[in-house]
Coordinates of C-alpha atoms in Angstrom, one line a residue:
X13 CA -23.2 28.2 134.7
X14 CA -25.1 27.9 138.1
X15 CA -28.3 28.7 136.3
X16 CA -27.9 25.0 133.9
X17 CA -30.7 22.8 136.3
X18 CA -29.3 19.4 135.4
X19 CA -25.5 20.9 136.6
X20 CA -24.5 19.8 133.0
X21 CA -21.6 22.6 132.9
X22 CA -18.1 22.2 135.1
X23 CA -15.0 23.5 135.5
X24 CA -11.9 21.4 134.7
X25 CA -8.6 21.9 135.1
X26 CA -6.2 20.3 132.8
X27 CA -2.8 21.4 131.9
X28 CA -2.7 24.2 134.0
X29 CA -5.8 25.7 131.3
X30 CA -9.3 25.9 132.7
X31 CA -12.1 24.7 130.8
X32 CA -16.3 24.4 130.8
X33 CA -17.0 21.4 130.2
X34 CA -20.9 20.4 129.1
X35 CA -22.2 16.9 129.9
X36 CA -24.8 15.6 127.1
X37 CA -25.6 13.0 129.3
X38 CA -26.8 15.7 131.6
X39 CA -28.1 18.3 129.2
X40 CA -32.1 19.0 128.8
X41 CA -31.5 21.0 126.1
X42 CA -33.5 23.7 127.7
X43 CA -32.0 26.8 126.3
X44 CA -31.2 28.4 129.4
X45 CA -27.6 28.7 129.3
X46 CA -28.0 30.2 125.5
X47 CA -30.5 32.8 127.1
X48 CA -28.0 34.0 129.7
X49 CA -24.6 33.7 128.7
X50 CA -23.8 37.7 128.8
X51 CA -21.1 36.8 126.1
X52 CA -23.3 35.0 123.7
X53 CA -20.9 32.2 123.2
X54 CA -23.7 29.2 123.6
X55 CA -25.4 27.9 120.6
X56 CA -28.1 25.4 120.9
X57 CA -27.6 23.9 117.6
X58 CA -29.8 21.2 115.5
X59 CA -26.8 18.6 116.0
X60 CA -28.3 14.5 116.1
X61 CA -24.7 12.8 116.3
X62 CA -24.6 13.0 119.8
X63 CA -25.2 9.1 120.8
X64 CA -22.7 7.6 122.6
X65 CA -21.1 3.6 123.3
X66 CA -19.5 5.1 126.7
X67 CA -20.9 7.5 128.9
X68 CA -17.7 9.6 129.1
X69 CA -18.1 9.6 125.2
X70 CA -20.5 12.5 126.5
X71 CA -19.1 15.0 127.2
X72 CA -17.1 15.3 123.2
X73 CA -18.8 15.2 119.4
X74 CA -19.2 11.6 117.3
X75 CA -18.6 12.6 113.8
X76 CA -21.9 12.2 111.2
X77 CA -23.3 14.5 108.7
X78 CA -25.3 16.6 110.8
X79 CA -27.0 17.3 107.5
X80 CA -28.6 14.0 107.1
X81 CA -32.5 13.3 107.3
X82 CA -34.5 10.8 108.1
X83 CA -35.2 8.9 105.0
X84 CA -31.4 8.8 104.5
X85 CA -30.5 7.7 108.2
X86 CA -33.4 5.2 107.8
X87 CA -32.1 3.7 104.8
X88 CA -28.2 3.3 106.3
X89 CA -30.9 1.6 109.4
X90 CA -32.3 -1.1 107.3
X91 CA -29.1 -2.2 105.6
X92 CA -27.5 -2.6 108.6
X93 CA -30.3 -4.1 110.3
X94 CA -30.4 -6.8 107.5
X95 CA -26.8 -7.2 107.3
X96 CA -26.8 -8.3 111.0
X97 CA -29.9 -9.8 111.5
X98 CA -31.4 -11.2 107.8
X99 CA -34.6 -9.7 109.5
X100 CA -36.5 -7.1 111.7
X101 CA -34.6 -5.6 114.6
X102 CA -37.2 -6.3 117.6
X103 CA -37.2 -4.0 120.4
X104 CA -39.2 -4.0 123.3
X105 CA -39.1 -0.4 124.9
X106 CA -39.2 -0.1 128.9
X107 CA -40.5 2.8 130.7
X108 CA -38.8 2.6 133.8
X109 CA -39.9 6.3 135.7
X110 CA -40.3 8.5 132.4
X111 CA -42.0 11.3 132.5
X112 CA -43.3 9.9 128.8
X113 CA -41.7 12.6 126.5
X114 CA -39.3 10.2 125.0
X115 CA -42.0 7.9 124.8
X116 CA -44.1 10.3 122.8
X117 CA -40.9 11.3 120.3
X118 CA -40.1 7.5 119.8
X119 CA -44.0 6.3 119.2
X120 CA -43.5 9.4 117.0
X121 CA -40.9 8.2 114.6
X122 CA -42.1 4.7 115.1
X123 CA -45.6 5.0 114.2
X124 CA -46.3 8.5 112.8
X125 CA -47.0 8.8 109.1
X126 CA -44.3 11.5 108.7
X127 CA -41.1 9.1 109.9
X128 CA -42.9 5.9 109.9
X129 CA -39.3 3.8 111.2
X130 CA -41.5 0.2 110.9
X131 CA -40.7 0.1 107.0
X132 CA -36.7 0.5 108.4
X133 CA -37.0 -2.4 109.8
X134 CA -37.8 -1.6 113.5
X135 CA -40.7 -3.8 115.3
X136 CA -41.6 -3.1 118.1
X137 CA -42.3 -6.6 120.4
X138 CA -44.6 -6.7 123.8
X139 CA -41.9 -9.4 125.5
X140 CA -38.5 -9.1 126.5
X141 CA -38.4 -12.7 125.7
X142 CA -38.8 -12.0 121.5
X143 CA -36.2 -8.8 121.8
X144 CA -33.2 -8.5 120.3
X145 CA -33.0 -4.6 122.0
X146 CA -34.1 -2.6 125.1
X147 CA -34.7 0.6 124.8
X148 CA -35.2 2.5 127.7
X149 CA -36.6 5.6 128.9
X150 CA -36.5 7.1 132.8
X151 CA -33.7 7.8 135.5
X152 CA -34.4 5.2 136.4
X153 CA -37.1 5.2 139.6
X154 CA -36.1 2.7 142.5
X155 CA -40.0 1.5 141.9
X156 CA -38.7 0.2 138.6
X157 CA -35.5 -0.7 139.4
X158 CA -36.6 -4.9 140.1
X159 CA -38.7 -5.0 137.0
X160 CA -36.0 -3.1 134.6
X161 CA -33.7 -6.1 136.0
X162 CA -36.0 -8.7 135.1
X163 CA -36.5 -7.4 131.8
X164 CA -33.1 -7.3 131.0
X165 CA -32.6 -11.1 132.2
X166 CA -35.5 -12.1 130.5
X167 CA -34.1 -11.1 127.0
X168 CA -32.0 -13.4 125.1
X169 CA -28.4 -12.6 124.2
X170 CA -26.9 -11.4 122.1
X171 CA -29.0 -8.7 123.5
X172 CA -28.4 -4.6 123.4
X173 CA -29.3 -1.7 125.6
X174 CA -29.9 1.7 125.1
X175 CA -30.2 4.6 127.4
X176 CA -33.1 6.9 125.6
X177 CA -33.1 10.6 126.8
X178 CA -31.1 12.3 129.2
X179 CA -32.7 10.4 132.4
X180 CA -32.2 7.4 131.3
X181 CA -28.5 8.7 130.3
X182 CA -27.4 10.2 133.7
X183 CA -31.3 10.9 135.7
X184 CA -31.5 14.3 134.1
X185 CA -33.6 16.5 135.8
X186 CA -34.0 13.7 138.2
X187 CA -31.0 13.2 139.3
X188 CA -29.5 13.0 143.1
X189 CA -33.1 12.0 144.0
X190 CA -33.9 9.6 146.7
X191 CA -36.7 8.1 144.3
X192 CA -34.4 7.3 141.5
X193 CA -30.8 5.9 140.1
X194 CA -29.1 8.4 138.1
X195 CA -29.2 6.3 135.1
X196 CA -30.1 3.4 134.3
X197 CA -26.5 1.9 134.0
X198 CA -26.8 1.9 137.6
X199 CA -28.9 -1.3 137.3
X200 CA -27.9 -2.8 134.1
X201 CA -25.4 -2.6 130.9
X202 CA -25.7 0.1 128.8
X203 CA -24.4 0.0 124.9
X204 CA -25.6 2.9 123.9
X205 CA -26.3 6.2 125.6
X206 CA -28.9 8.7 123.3
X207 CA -29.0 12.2 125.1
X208 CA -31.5 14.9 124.9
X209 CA -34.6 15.3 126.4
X210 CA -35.7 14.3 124.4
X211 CA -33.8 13.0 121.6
X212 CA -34.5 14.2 118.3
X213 CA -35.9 11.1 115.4
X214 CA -32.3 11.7 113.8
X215 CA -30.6 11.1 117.0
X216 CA -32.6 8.0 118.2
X217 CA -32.0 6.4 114.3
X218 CA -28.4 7.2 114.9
X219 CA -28.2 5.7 117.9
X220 CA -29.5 2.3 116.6
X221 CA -26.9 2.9 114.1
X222 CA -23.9 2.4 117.4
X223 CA -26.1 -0.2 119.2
X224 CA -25.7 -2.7 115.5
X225 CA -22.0 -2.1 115.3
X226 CA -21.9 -3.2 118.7
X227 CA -23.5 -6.3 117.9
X228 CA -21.4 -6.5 114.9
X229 CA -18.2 -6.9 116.8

């Protein structure tokens, strides 16, 4: 697995069995691994259920109908977000170091004819201070490391966080940099951790699916 770029793929031991072990958190999805396995045993898959509440949550599979589109995640979305809220979810997204393709998938579903996640109940807000969610993006770089932190303080509680893409989820590509932090739970909380790089719309939806039952409890 020497040719994965993110080092996603490790050796365990456990039991006296060895295993490979594949890190989400790490994983680009870039297809290399299914391109040069010799014995054809790798799969990239169309799979969305991949968000996590704990990083180690990683490295197995959440159970969800991996058949499930958008219209029906969307429609789980919105009763939940009413059922916790009695309104909007407001989220306030934060680039901190992206290299902007999780910002293009997300402006995607969010504003994009096709998903249009608004009518879900998703708005996104321009101040921390009227968030009830962070989402955000990058490994994160040292540059943003004081503003991410003031972003988080600045937002009122009962307030959630989520790790988009697989930078902001363990610094991807990025990661053992001098420039950046291997994820942004190296500066604040994380509730949610959304892998892929970047996330499919079903994936992101699911993962403000975790982030409300989180609030929920």
């Amino acid at each position: 697995m020497d040719v994965c770029p993110t080092g996603a793929y490790t050796w365990i031991e456990q039991d006296g069995k060895r295993y490979l072990q594949l890190s989400h958190a790490k994983c680009v999805f870039c297809g290399i691994c299914e391109e040069m396995c010799p014995y054809k045993a790798i799969t990239i898959t169309n799979n969305f259920e991949l968000a996590a509440t704990h990083k180690e949550d990683l490295l197995v599979k959440a159970g969800f109908d991996t058949k499930e589109s958008v219209e029906s995640l969307g429609k789980k979305l919105n009763e939940k977000i009413f059922s916790v809220f009695k309104r909007s979810l407001h989220v306030r997204e934060v680039d901190a170091g992206s290299c902007n393709g999780c910002e293009w998938e997300f402006v995607a579903l969010y504003n994009s004819p096709v998903h249009d996640l608004q009518r879900f109940g998703i708005d996104v807000v321009a101040s921390p201070r009227h968030a009830d969610c962070l989402l955000v993006t990058g490994p994160p770089t040292r540059n943003m490391e004081t503003a991410l932190i003031k972003t988080y303080h600045a937002t009122p509680e009962p307030k959630m966080v989520i790790a988009l893409g697989a930078c902001a989820s363990s610094g991807g590509i990025f990661s053992n940099c001098y420039a950046t932090k291997n994820g942004i739970d190296n500066v604040v909380p994380v509730d949610i951790y959304i892998p892929g790089c970047p996330p499919r719309p079903q994936a992101i939806i699911y993962g403000f699916l975790l982030a409300l039952d989180r609030v929920r409890k």
